[in-house]
């Protein structure tokens, strides 16, 4: 479905009129329009393309990648360097360090150049449409928080790049294993340095305070693994051994680092997942949960902008 849409858009790219995307889901009644939209079909299709591409692969695998993957990684390295250059400030509040706003300002001031560097000459006009997804992919500078809605915006940014054929479908594994891994490392550093609050956290009943997609793609990586079963991630020594190879294990390692107390108490939903027999069932269950708990929630989608690449028009 995404391939067909991308082919059509690539054919039309020369004369295509890009425009800045705007929020269109303004009341809970508008959610039905979102579920039936081309944007929803393309975004879920993108999640599934990447999911399929990383099945049975480790982060260290030698994988095909076009030059844009290297450019995306370099861009995220630049943003990481800026975190080092914008240290937290002394303030009375423990959480939400206001230096994050200075970092966000720098990203915003350089966004046109950062995104333009990824695009060929004939697609430079797409920058205005890509920029809001990109800028909203690192958290909210006013509230100094980050959650799965912000993660979804960065994924939407990557989805848009695939839809306009800047990222090729054969890059799908590299998008997860090179770009998303770098993005997650950056986000964890931002959360730690600037003491970000979780946005819309469900606490103990949520999957994770900040992320969701790495659990989906990380469970896909583990499908068919001869030794590691879902129950394996409860064992901290196993997690330590495999955290650099599998996104799912890396997520669990991070949770073990930032949370205290029994795992079953602070991460009840994940504890339940450890009881599932096979990774394929974990993977399909997580995709279903993502569609319900993130894509199905009005408080998340009301902030989602729509343009010509991700359109709220009814899916064809």
PDB file of C-alpha atoms in Angstrom:
ATOM      1  CA  UNK A   1       0.000   0.000   0.000  1.00  0.00           C
ATOM      2  CA  UNK A   2       2.815   2.417   0.891  1.00  0.00           C
ATOM      3  CA  UNK A   3       4.707   1.302  -2.264  1.00  0.00           C
ATOM      4  CA  UNK A   4       1.750   2.170  -4.493  1.00  0.00           C
ATOM      5  CA  UNK A   5       1.329   5.552  -2.812  1.00  0.00           C
ATOM      6  CA  UNK A   6       5.084   6.226  -3.065  1.00  0.00           C
ATOM      7  CA  UNK A   7       5.183   5.286  -6.767  1.00  0.00           C
ATOM      8  CA  UNK A   8       2.278   7.630  -7.495  1.00  0.00           C
ATOM      9  CA  UNK A   9       3.892  10.452  -5.512  1.00  0.00           C
ATOM     10  CA  UNK A  10       7.312   9.870  -7.120  1.00  0.00           C
ATOM     11  CA  UNK A  11       5.731  10.102 -10.594  1.00  0.00           C
ATOM     12  CA  UNK A  12       4.039  13.369  -9.628  1.00  0.00           C
ATOM     13  CA  UNK A  13       6.964  14.828  -7.646  1.00  0.00           C
ATOM     14  CA  UNK A  14       8.110  17.215 -10.375  1.00  0.00           C
ATOM     15  CA  UNK A  15       4.836  19.118 -10.345  1.00  0.00           C
ATOM     16  CA  UNK A  16       3.761  18.301  -6.800  1.00  0.00           C
ATOM     17  CA  UNK A  17       2.755  21.191  -4.569  1.00  0.00           C
ATOM     18  CA  UNK A  18       3.926  20.496  -1.037  1.00  0.00           C
ATOM     19  CA  UNK A  19       2.481  22.541   1.822  1.00  0.00           C
ATOM     20  CA  UNK A  20       2.977  22.910   5.561  1.00  0.00           C
ATOM     21  CA  UNK A  21       0.842  20.257   7.316  1.00  0.00           C
ATOM     22  CA  UNK A  22      -1.858  21.336   9.763  1.00  0.00           C
ATOM     23  CA  UNK A  23      -3.827  19.711  12.576  1.00  0.00           C
ATOM     24  CA  UNK A  24      -7.181  18.477  11.318  1.00  0.00           C
ATOM     25  CA  UNK A  25      -8.343  16.025  14.023  1.00  0.00           C
ATOM     26  CA  UNK A  26      -9.986  18.569  16.314  1.00  0.00           C
ATOM     27  CA  UNK A  27     -12.689  16.566  18.131  1.00  0.00           C
ATOM     28  CA  UNK A  28     -13.018  12.886  19.094  1.00  0.00           C
ATOM     29  CA  UNK A  29     -15.604  12.569  16.285  1.00  0.00           C
ATOM     30  CA  UNK A  30     -12.808  13.246  13.766  1.00  0.00           C
ATOM     31  CA  UNK A  31     -11.012  10.032  14.787  1.00  0.00           C
ATOM     32  CA  UNK A  32     -13.115   7.947  12.388  1.00  0.00           C
ATOM     33  CA  UNK A  33     -11.819  10.082   9.534  1.00  0.00           C
ATOM     34  CA  UNK A  34      -8.247   9.384  10.718  1.00  0.00           C
ATOM     35  CA  UNK A  35      -8.802   5.608  10.840  1.00  0.00           C
ATOM     36  CA  UNK A  36     -10.088   5.652   7.231  1.00  0.00           C
ATOM     37  CA  UNK A  37      -7.429   8.075   5.946  1.00  0.00           C
ATOM     38  CA  UNK A  38      -4.546   7.555   3.537  1.00  0.00           C
ATOM     39  CA  UNK A  39      -2.228   8.832   6.309  1.00  0.00           C
ATOM     40  CA  UNK A  40      -3.312   6.054   8.682  1.00  0.00           C
ATOM     41  CA  UNK A  41      -2.929   3.388   5.974  1.00  0.00           C
ATOM     42  CA  UNK A  42       0.510   4.720   4.985  1.00  0.00           C
ATOM     43  CA  UNK A  43       1.779   5.084   8.560  1.00  0.00           C
ATOM     44  CA  UNK A  44       0.649   1.599   9.647  1.00  0.00           C
ATOM     45  CA  UNK A  45       2.024   0.240   6.357  1.00  0.00           C
ATOM     46  CA  UNK A  46       5.375   1.864   7.132  1.00  0.00           C
ATOM     47  CA  UNK A  47       5.441   0.286  10.620  1.00  0.00           C
ATOM     48  CA  UNK A  48       4.777  -3.120   9.034  1.00  0.00           C
ATOM     49  CA  UNK A  49       7.361  -2.714   6.241  1.00  0.00           C
ATOM     50  CA  UNK A  50      10.051  -1.963   8.842  1.00  0.00           C
ATOM     51  CA  UNK A  51       8.737  -4.743  11.072  1.00  0.00           C
ATOM     52  CA  UNK A  52       9.095  -7.312   8.281  1.00  0.00           C
ATOM     53  CA  UNK A  53      12.527  -6.015   7.269  1.00  0.00           C
ATOM     54  CA  UNK A  54      14.136  -6.605  10.686  1.00  0.00           C
ATOM     55  CA  UNK A  55      12.720 -10.071  11.422  1.00  0.00           C
ATOM     56  CA  UNK A  56      15.592 -12.272  12.609  1.00  0.00           C
ATOM     57  CA  UNK A  57      18.215  -9.504  12.208  1.00  0.00           C
ATOM     58  CA  UNK A  58      20.545  -8.058  14.849  1.00  0.00           C
ATOM     59  CA  UNK A  59      21.667  -4.434  15.186  1.00  0.00           C
ATOM     60  CA  UNK A  60      25.210  -5.419  14.196  1.00  0.00           C
ATOM     61  CA  UNK A  61      24.209  -7.216  10.965  1.00  0.00           C
ATOM     62  CA  UNK A  62      25.795  -6.047   7.723  1.00  0.00           C
ATOM     63  CA  UNK A  63      22.831  -4.522   5.879  1.00  0.00           C
ATOM     64  CA  UNK A  64      22.220  -2.610   2.676  1.00  0.00           C
ATOM     65  CA  UNK A  65      21.831   1.140   3.087  1.00  0.00           C
ATOM     66  CA  UNK A  66      21.632   3.983   0.588  1.00  0.00           C
ATOM     67  CA  UNK A  67      23.573   7.235   1.272  1.00  0.00           C
ATOM     68  CA  UNK A  68      20.561   8.931   2.932  1.00  0.00           C
ATOM     69  CA  UNK A  69      20.836   6.512   5.869  1.00  0.00           C
ATOM     70  CA  UNK A  70      24.348   7.813   6.556  1.00  0.00           C
ATOM     71  CA  UNK A  71      23.047  11.384   6.261  1.00  0.00           C
ATOM     72  CA  UNK A  72      20.261  10.694   8.784  1.00  0.00           C
ATOM     73  CA  UNK A  73      22.737   9.116  11.224  1.00  0.00           C
ATOM     74  CA  UNK A  74      25.098  12.101  10.827  1.00  0.00           C
ATOM     75  CA  UNK A  75      22.192  14.506  11.441  1.00  0.00           C
ATOM     76  CA  UNK A  76      21.271  12.697  14.679  1.00  0.00           C
ATOM     77  CA  UNK A  77      24.963  12.775  15.687  1.00  0.00           C
ATOM     78  CA  UNK A  78      24.858  16.568  15.237  1.00  0.00           C
ATOM     79  CA  UNK A  79      21.802  16.822  17.486  1.00  0.00           C
ATOM     80  CA  UNK A  80      23.583  14.660  20.086  1.00  0.00           C
ATOM     81  CA  UNK A  81      26.611  16.954  19.978  1.00  0.00           C
ATOM     82  CA  UNK A  82      24.318  19.926  20.611  1.00  0.00           C
ATOM     83  CA  UNK A  83      23.055  18.236  23.792  1.00  0.00           C
ATOM     84  CA  UNK A  84      26.678  18.195  24.985  1.00  0.00           C
ATOM     85  CA  UNK A  85      27.001  21.884  24.053  1.00  0.00           C
ATOM     86  CA  UNK A  86      23.784  22.906  25.870  1.00  0.00           C
ATOM     87  CA  UNK A  87      24.219  21.617  29.452  1.00  0.00           C
ATOM     88  CA  UNK A  88      21.367  21.667  31.988  1.00  0.00           C
ATOM     89  CA  UNK A  89      20.986  24.873  33.969  1.00  0.00           C
ATOM     90  CA  UNK A  90      20.770  25.245  37.756  1.00  0.00           C
ATOM     91  CA  UNK A  91      17.114  25.566  38.699  1.00  0.00           C
ATOM     92  CA  UNK A  92      14.924  24.773  41.719  1.00  0.00           C
ATOM     93  CA  UNK A  93      12.663  22.285  39.868  1.00  0.00           C
ATOM     94  CA  UNK A  94      13.962  18.739  39.788  1.00  0.00           C
ATOM     95  CA  UNK A  95      12.270  17.841  36.482  1.00  0.00           C
ATOM     96  CA  UNK A  96      11.947  19.666  33.182  1.00  0.00           C
ATOM     97  CA  UNK A  97      15.283  21.439  32.850  1.00  0.00           C
ATOM     98  CA  UNK A  98      14.751  24.670  30.904  1.00  0.00           C
ATOM     99  CA  UNK A  99      17.982  24.205  28.952  1.00  0.00           C
ATOM    100  CA  UNK A 100      15.928  21.814  26.788  1.00  0.00           C
ATOM    101  CA  UNK A 101      14.240  24.908  25.338  1.00  0.00           C
ATOM    102  CA  UNK A 102      17.636  26.275  24.286  1.00  0.00           C
ATOM    103  CA  UNK A 103      18.474  22.954  22.613  1.00  0.00           C
ATOM    104  CA  UNK A 104      15.052  22.920  20.893  1.00  0.00           C
ATOM    105  CA  UNK A 105      15.586  26.493  19.689  1.00  0.00           C
ATOM    106  CA  UNK A 106      18.869  25.466  18.091  1.00  0.00           C
ATOM    107  CA  UNK A 107      17.202  22.501  16.358  1.00  0.00           C
ATOM    108  CA  UNK A 108      14.369  24.728  15.109  1.00  0.00           C
ATOM    109  CA  UNK A 109      16.763  27.445  13.882  1.00  0.00           C
ATOM    110  CA  UNK A 110      18.709  24.849  11.874  1.00  0.00           C
ATOM    111  CA  UNK A 111      15.814  22.605  10.796  1.00  0.00           C
ATOM    112  CA  UNK A 112      15.594  23.894   7.215  1.00  0.00           C
ATOM    113  CA  UNK A 113      19.281  23.203   6.639  1.00  0.00           C
ATOM    114  CA  UNK A 114      19.233  19.830   8.438  1.00  0.00           C
ATOM    115  CA  UNK A 115      16.235  18.519   6.464  1.00  0.00           C
ATOM    116  CA  UNK A 116      17.306  20.165   3.198  1.00  0.00           C
ATOM    117  CA  UNK A 117      20.582  18.255   3.429  1.00  0.00           C
ATOM    118  CA  UNK A 118      18.631  14.990   3.117  1.00  0.00           C
ATOM    119  CA  UNK A 119      16.658  16.023   0.022  1.00  0.00           C
ATOM    120  CA  UNK A 120      17.636  16.071  -3.670  1.00  0.00           C
ATOM    121  CA  UNK A 121      17.294  19.401  -5.506  1.00  0.00           C
ATOM    122  CA  UNK A 122      13.946  18.522  -7.075  1.00  0.00           C
ATOM    123  CA  UNK A 123      12.403  17.778  -3.646  1.00  0.00           C
ATOM    124  CA  UNK A 124      13.703  20.776  -1.667  1.00  0.00           C
ATOM    125  CA  UNK A 125      10.143  22.154  -1.559  1.00  0.00           C
ATOM    126  CA  UNK A 126       9.126  19.149   0.574  1.00  0.00           C
ATOM    127  CA  UNK A 127      11.125  20.585   3.507  1.00  0.00           C
ATOM    128  CA  UNK A 128       8.181  22.749   4.622  1.00  0.00           C
ATOM    129  CA  UNK A 129       6.005  19.651   4.887  1.00  0.00           C
ATOM    130  CA  UNK A 130       8.602  17.494   6.666  1.00  0.00           C
ATOM    131  CA  UNK A 131       9.703  20.116   9.217  1.00  0.00           C
ATOM    132  CA  UNK A 132       6.750  19.924  11.681  1.00  0.00           C
ATOM    133  CA  UNK A 133       7.072  16.123  12.018  1.00  0.00           C
ATOM    134  CA  UNK A 134      10.817  16.465  12.553  1.00  0.00           C
ATOM    135  CA  UNK A 135      10.614  19.281  15.112  1.00  0.00           C
ATOM    136  CA  UNK A 136       7.879  17.571  17.115  1.00  0.00           C
ATOM    137  CA  UNK A 137       9.818  14.301  17.197  1.00  0.00           C
ATOM    138  CA  UNK A 138      12.026  15.237  20.161  1.00  0.00           C
ATOM    139  CA  UNK A 139       9.511  16.367  22.774  1.00  0.00           C
ATOM    140  CA  UNK A 140       7.541  19.457  23.740  1.00  0.00           C
ATOM    141  CA  UNK A 141       9.693  22.493  24.590  1.00  0.00           C
ATOM    142  CA  UNK A 142       6.922  24.260  26.523  1.00  0.00           C
ATOM    143  CA  UNK A 143       6.063  21.348  28.827  1.00  0.00           C
ATOM    144  CA  UNK A 144       9.546  19.782  28.597  1.00  0.00           C
ATOM    145  CA  UNK A 145       8.018  16.347  28.143  1.00  0.00           C
ATOM    146  CA  UNK A 146       8.261  13.459  25.699  1.00  0.00           C
ATOM    147  CA  UNK A 147       6.018  10.497  24.949  1.00  0.00           C
ATOM    148  CA  UNK A 148       4.818   8.053  22.302  1.00  0.00           C
ATOM    149  CA  UNK A 149       3.117  10.885  20.387  1.00  0.00           C
ATOM    150  CA  UNK A 150       6.500  12.560  19.859  1.00  0.00           C
ATOM    151  CA  UNK A 151       8.038   9.214  18.907  1.00  0.00           C
ATOM    152  CA  UNK A 152       5.218   8.815  16.352  1.00  0.00           C
ATOM    153  CA  UNK A 153       6.049  12.217  14.812  1.00  0.00           C
ATOM    154  CA  UNK A 154       9.653  11.179  14.207  1.00  0.00           C
ATOM    155  CA  UNK A 155       8.428   7.888  12.719  1.00  0.00           C
ATOM    156  CA  UNK A 156       6.030   9.930  10.537  1.00  0.00           C
ATOM    157  CA  UNK A 157       9.019  12.051   9.400  1.00  0.00           C
ATOM    158  CA  UNK A 158      10.793   8.848   8.295  1.00  0.00           C
ATOM    159  CA  UNK A 159       7.565   7.546   6.734  1.00  0.00           C
ATOM    160  CA  UNK A 160       7.272  10.766   4.688  1.00  0.00           C
ATOM    161  CA  UNK A 161      10.879  10.375   3.499  1.00  0.00           C
ATOM    162  CA  UNK A 162      10.065   6.842   2.328  1.00  0.00           C
ATOM    163  CA  UNK A 163       6.848   7.972   0.677  1.00  0.00           C
ATOM    164  CA  UNK A 164       8.637  10.628  -1.408  1.00  0.00           C
ATOM    165  CA  UNK A 165      11.327   8.029  -2.207  1.00  0.00           C
ATOM    166  CA  UNK A 166      14.206   9.765  -0.421  1.00  0.00           C
ATOM    167  CA  UNK A 167      14.424   6.599   1.697  1.00  0.00           C
ATOM    168  CA  UNK A 168      14.036   3.488  -0.476  1.00  0.00           C
ATOM    169  CA  UNK A 169      12.051   0.453   0.631  1.00  0.00           C
ATOM    170  CA  UNK A 170      15.249  -1.625   0.486  1.00  0.00           C
ATOM    171  CA  UNK A 171      16.573   0.698   3.234  1.00  0.00           C
ATOM    172  CA  UNK A 172      13.836  -0.513   5.619  1.00  0.00           C
ATOM    173  CA  UNK A 173      16.103  -2.657   7.824  1.00  0.00           C
ATOM    174  CA  UNK A 174      18.708   0.134   7.987  1.00  0.00           C
ATOM    175  CA  UNK A 175      16.016   2.638   9.037  1.00  0.00           C
ATOM    176  CA  UNK A 176      15.453   0.576  12.192  1.00  0.00           C
ATOM    177  CA  UNK A 177      18.921  -0.838  12.858  1.00  0.00           C
ATOM    178  CA  UNK A 178      20.896   2.351  12.044  1.00  0.00           C
ATOM    179  CA  UNK A 179      18.589   5.396  12.249  1.00  0.00           C
ATOM    180  CA  UNK A 180      16.048   4.400  14.925  1.00  0.00           C
ATOM    181  CA  UNK A 181      18.772   2.996  17.203  1.00  0.00           C
ATOM    182  CA  UNK A 182      20.623   6.337  16.930  1.00  0.00           C
ATOM    183  CA  UNK A 183      17.369   8.251  17.536  1.00  0.00           C
ATOM    184  CA  UNK A 184      16.560   6.182  20.666  1.00  0.00           C
ATOM    185  CA  UNK A 185      20.072   6.814  22.039  1.00  0.00           C
ATOM    186  CA  UNK A 186      19.615  10.563  21.451  1.00  0.00           C
ATOM    187  CA  UNK A 187      16.172  10.589  23.092  1.00  0.00           C
ATOM    188  CA  UNK A 188      17.428   8.707  26.159  1.00  0.00           C
ATOM    189  CA  UNK A 189      20.253  11.202  26.510  1.00  0.00           C
ATOM    190  CA  UNK A 190      17.825  14.144  26.196  1.00  0.00           C
ATOM    191  CA  UNK A 191      15.526  12.555  28.799  1.00  0.00           C
ATOM    192  CA  UNK A 192      18.423  12.077  31.186  1.00  0.00           C
ATOM    193  CA  UNK A 193      20.198  15.431  30.693  1.00  0.00           C
ATOM    194  CA  UNK A 194      17.076  17.621  30.689  1.00  0.00           C
ATOM    195  CA  UNK A 195      15.006  15.479  33.092  1.00  0.00           C
ATOM    196  CA  UNK A 196      12.067  15.218  30.688  1.00  0.00           C
ATOM    197  CA  UNK A 197       8.649  14.368  32.066  1.00  0.00           C
ATOM    198  CA  UNK A 198       6.799  11.479  30.396  1.00  0.00           C
ATOM    199  CA  UNK A 199       3.917  12.841  28.282  1.00  0.00           C
ATOM    200  CA  UNK A 200       0.619  11.045  28.838  1.00  0.00           C
ATOM    201  CA  UNK A 201       2.235   8.206  30.781  1.00  0.00           C
ATOM    202  CA  UNK A 202      -0.038   5.389  31.925  1.00  0.00           C
ATOM    203  CA  UNK A 203       2.387   4.627  34.731  1.00  0.00           C
ATOM    204  CA  UNK A 204       2.676   0.999  35.757  1.00  0.00           C
ATOM    205  CA  UNK A 205      -0.064  -0.033  33.264  1.00  0.00           C
ATOM    206  CA  UNK A 206       1.664   1.444  30.217  1.00  0.00           C
ATOM    207  CA  UNK A 207       4.219  -0.442  28.162  1.00  0.00           C
ATOM    208  CA  UNK A 208       6.919   2.175  28.802  1.00  0.00           C
ATOM    209  CA  UNK A 209       6.938   5.817  29.937  1.00  0.00           C
ATOM    210  CA  UNK A 210       8.509   7.106  26.714  1.00  0.00           C
ATOM    211  CA  UNK A 211       8.826   4.591  23.854  1.00  0.00           C
ATOM    212  CA  UNK A 212       6.719   2.002  22.036  1.00  0.00           C
ATOM    213  CA  UNK A 213       8.025   1.364  18.501  1.00  0.00           C
ATOM    214  CA  UNK A 214      11.382  -0.183  19.546  1.00  0.00           C
ATOM    215  CA  UNK A 215       9.422  -2.884  21.385  1.00  0.00           C
ATOM    216  CA  UNK A 216       7.517  -3.715  18.185  1.00  0.00           C
ATOM    217  CA  UNK A 217      10.545  -3.805  15.899  1.00  0.00           C
ATOM    218  CA  UNK A 218      12.671  -5.342  18.676  1.00  0.00           C
ATOM    219  CA  UNK A 219      10.249  -8.246  19.068  1.00  0.00           C
ATOM    220  CA  UNK A 220      10.355  -8.732  15.266  1.00  0.00           C
ATOM    221  CA  UNK A 221      14.162  -9.040  15.484  1.00  0.00           C
ATOM    222  CA  UNK A 222      13.744 -11.885  17.988  1.00  0.00           C
ATOM    223  CA  UNK A 223      11.251 -13.914  15.955  1.00  0.00           C
ATOM    224  CA  UNK A 224      12.643 -17.375  15.289  1.00  0.00           C
ATOM    225  CA  UNK A 225      15.507 -16.992  17.784  1.00  0.00           C
ATOM    226  CA  UNK A 226      16.659 -20.455  18.845  1.00  0.00           C
ATOM    227  CA  UNK A 227      17.616 -19.504  22.433  1.00  0.00           C
ATOM    228  CA  UNK A 228      15.831 -16.333  23.488  1.00  0.00           C
ATOM    229  CA  UNK A 229      12.154 -16.664  24.406  1.00  0.00           C
ATOM    230  CA  UNK A 230       9.858 -13.903  25.702  1.00  0.00           C
ATOM    231  CA  UNK A 231      10.423 -15.139  29.269  1.00  0.00           C
ATOM    232  CA  UNK A 232      14.193 -14.576  28.779  1.00  0.00           C
ATOM    233  CA  UNK A 233      13.997 -10.786  29.199  1.00  0.00           C
ATOM    234  CA  UNK A 234      13.107 -11.124  32.885  1.00  0.00           C
ATOM    235  CA  UNK A 235      16.674 -12.395  33.451  1.00  0.00           C
ATOM    236  CA  UNK A 236      18.923  -9.329  33.831  1.00  0.00           C
ATOM    237  CA  UNK A 237      22.082 -11.230  32.813  1.00  0.00           C
ATOM    238  CA  UNK A 238      20.429 -12.241  29.510  1.00  0.00           C
ATOM    239  CA  UNK A 239      19.340  -8.641  28.929  1.00  0.00           C
ATOM    240  CA  UNK A 240      22.885  -7.357  29.555  1.00  0.00           C
ATOM    241  CA  UNK A 241      24.307  -9.912  27.102  1.00  0.00           C
ATOM    242  CA  UNK A 242      21.930  -9.083  24.241  1.00  0.00           C
ATOM    243  CA  UNK A 243      21.075  -5.382  24.803  1.00  0.00           C
ATOM    244  CA  UNK A 244      23.393  -4.200  22.000  1.00  0.00           C
ATOM    245  CA  UNK A 245      22.009  -6.745  19.512  1.00  0.00           C
ATOM    246  CA  UNK A 246      18.252  -6.383  19.960  1.00  0.00           C
ATOM    247  CA  UNK A 247      16.170  -3.224  20.438  1.00  0.00           C
ATOM    248  CA  UNK A 248      13.761  -5.033  22.757  1.00  0.00           C
ATOM    249  CA  UNK A 249      16.572  -6.090  25.109  1.00  0.00           C
ATOM    250  CA  UNK A 250      18.037  -2.578  24.963  1.00  0.00           C
ATOM    251  CA  UNK A 251      14.678  -1.176  26.071  1.00  0.00           C
ATOM    252  CA  UNK A 252      14.493  -3.604  28.991  1.00  0.00           C
ATOM    253  CA  UNK A 253      18.069  -2.761  30.002  1.00  0.00           C
ATOM    254  CA  UNK A 254      17.127   0.936  30.042  1.00  0.00           C
ATOM    255  CA  UNK A 255      14.030   0.252  32.185  1.00  0.00           C
ATOM    256  CA  UNK A 256      16.134  -1.800  34.619  1.00  0.00           C
ATOM    257  CA  UNK A 257      18.537   1.143  34.862  1.00  0.00           C
ATOM    258  CA  UNK A 258      15.970   3.918  35.488  1.00  0.00           C
ATOM    259  CA  UNK A 259      13.365   2.077  37.593  1.00  0.00           C
ATOM    260  CA  UNK A 260      13.696   0.483  41.007  1.00  0.00           C
ATOM    261  CA  UNK A 261      11.814  -2.319  42.729  1.00  0.00           C
ATOM    262  CA  UNK A 262      10.410  -5.602  41.388  1.00  0.00           C
ATOM    263  CA  UNK A 263       9.971  -5.638  37.591  1.00  0.00           C
ATOM    264  CA  UNK A 264       6.412  -7.002  37.890  1.00  0.00           C
ATOM    265  CA  UNK A 265       5.444  -3.940  39.931  1.00  0.00           C
ATOM    266  CA  UNK A 266       6.986  -1.103  37.900  1.00  0.00           C
ATOM    267  CA  UNK A 267       6.413  -2.673  34.449  1.00  0.00           C
ATOM    268  CA  UNK A 268       3.316  -4.802  34.828  1.00  0.00           C
ATOM    269  CA  UNK A 269       2.370  -4.881  31.128  1.00  0.00           C
ATOM    270  CA  UNK A 270       5.840  -6.027  30.088  1.00  0.00           C
ATOM    271  CA  UNK A 271       5.803  -8.593  32.864  1.00  0.00           C
ATOM    272  CA  UNK A 272       2.630  -9.972  31.313  1.00  0.00           C
ATOM    273  CA  UNK A 273       4.279 -10.084  27.875  1.00  0.00           C
ATOM    274  CA  UNK A 274       7.072 -12.257  29.313  1.00  0.00           C
ATOM    275  CA  UNK A 275       4.442 -14.966  29.752  1.00  0.00           C
ATOM    276  CA  UNK A 276       3.599 -15.137  26.026  1.00  0.00           C
ATOM    277  CA  UNK A 277       4.917 -18.294  24.362  1.00  0.00           C
ATOM    278  CA  UNK A 278       6.363 -16.937  21.084  1.00  0.00           C
ATOM    279  CA  UNK A 279       7.898 -13.709  19.798  1.00  0.00           C
ATOM    280  CA  UNK A 280       5.543 -13.734  16.788  1.00  0.00           C
ATOM    281  CA  UNK A 281       2.591 -13.527  19.184  1.00  0.00           C
ATOM    282  CA  UNK A 282       4.334 -10.760  21.181  1.00  0.00           C
ATOM    283  CA  UNK A 283       4.940  -8.872  17.915  1.00  0.00           C
ATOM    284  CA  UNK A 284       1.377  -9.102  16.573  1.00  0.00           C
ATOM    285  CA  UNK A 285       0.010  -8.261  20.044  1.00  0.00           C
ATOM    286  CA  UNK A 286       2.212  -5.158  20.297  1.00  0.00           C
ATOM    287  CA  UNK A 287       1.131  -3.883  16.862  1.00  0.00           C
ATOM    288  CA  UNK A 288      -2.502  -4.330  17.911  1.00  0.00           C
ATOM    289  CA  UNK A 289      -1.774  -2.544  21.217  1.00  0.00           C
ATOM    290  CA  UNK A 290       0.028   0.310  19.407  1.00  0.00           C
ATOM    291  CA  UNK A 291      -2.954   0.853  17.116  1.00  0.00           C
ATOM    292  CA  UNK A 292      -5.276   0.994  20.142  1.00  0.00           C
ATOM    293  CA  UNK A 293      -3.149   2.811  22.746  1.00  0.00           C
ATOM    294  CA  UNK A 294      -1.272   5.309  20.547  1.00  0.00           C
ATOM    295  CA  UNK A 295      -2.899   5.621  17.105  1.00  0.00           C
ATOM    296  CA  UNK A 296      -6.359   5.134  18.585  1.00  0.00           C
ATOM    297  CA  UNK A 297      -6.104   7.870  21.197  1.00  0.00           C
ATOM    298  CA  UNK A 298      -7.520  11.342  20.457  1.00  0.00           C
ATOM    299  CA  UNK A 299      -5.080  13.126  22.879  1.00  0.00           C
ATOM    300  CA  UNK A 300      -2.232  11.822  20.669  1.00  0.00           C
ATOM    301  CA  UNK A 301      -3.772  12.286  17.210  1.00  0.00           C
ATOM    302  CA  UNK A 302      -5.154  15.782  17.868  1.00  0.00           C
ATOM    303  CA  UNK A 303      -1.532  16.990  17.714  1.00  0.00           C
ATOM    304  CA  UNK A 304      -0.760  15.116  14.473  1.00  0.00           C
ATOM    305  CA  UNK A 305      -0.439  17.371  11.391  1.00  0.00           C
ATOM    306  CA  UNK A 306      -1.674  16.385   7.928  1.00  0.00           C
ATOM    307  CA  UNK A 307      -0.485  17.629   4.545  1.00  0.00           C
ATOM    308  CA  UNK A 308      -0.088  16.208   1.052  1.00  0.00           C
ATOM    309  CA  UNK A 309       2.367  13.400   1.980  1.00  0.00           C
ATOM    310  CA  UNK A 310       0.398  12.115   4.961  1.00  0.00           C
ATOM    311  CA  UNK A 311      -3.125  13.065   3.942  1.00  0.00           C
ATOM    312  CA  UNK A 312      -6.384  12.879   5.867  1.00  0.00           C
ATOM    313  CA  UNK A 313      -8.186  12.140   2.590  1.00  0.00           C
ATOM    314  CA  UNK A 314      -9.929   8.763   2.563  1.00  0.00           C
ATOM    315  CA  UNK A 315      -7.574   5.885   1.730  1.00  0.00           C
ATOM    316  CA  UNK A 316      -7.728   4.776  -1.893  1.00  0.00           C
TER     317      UNK A 316
END
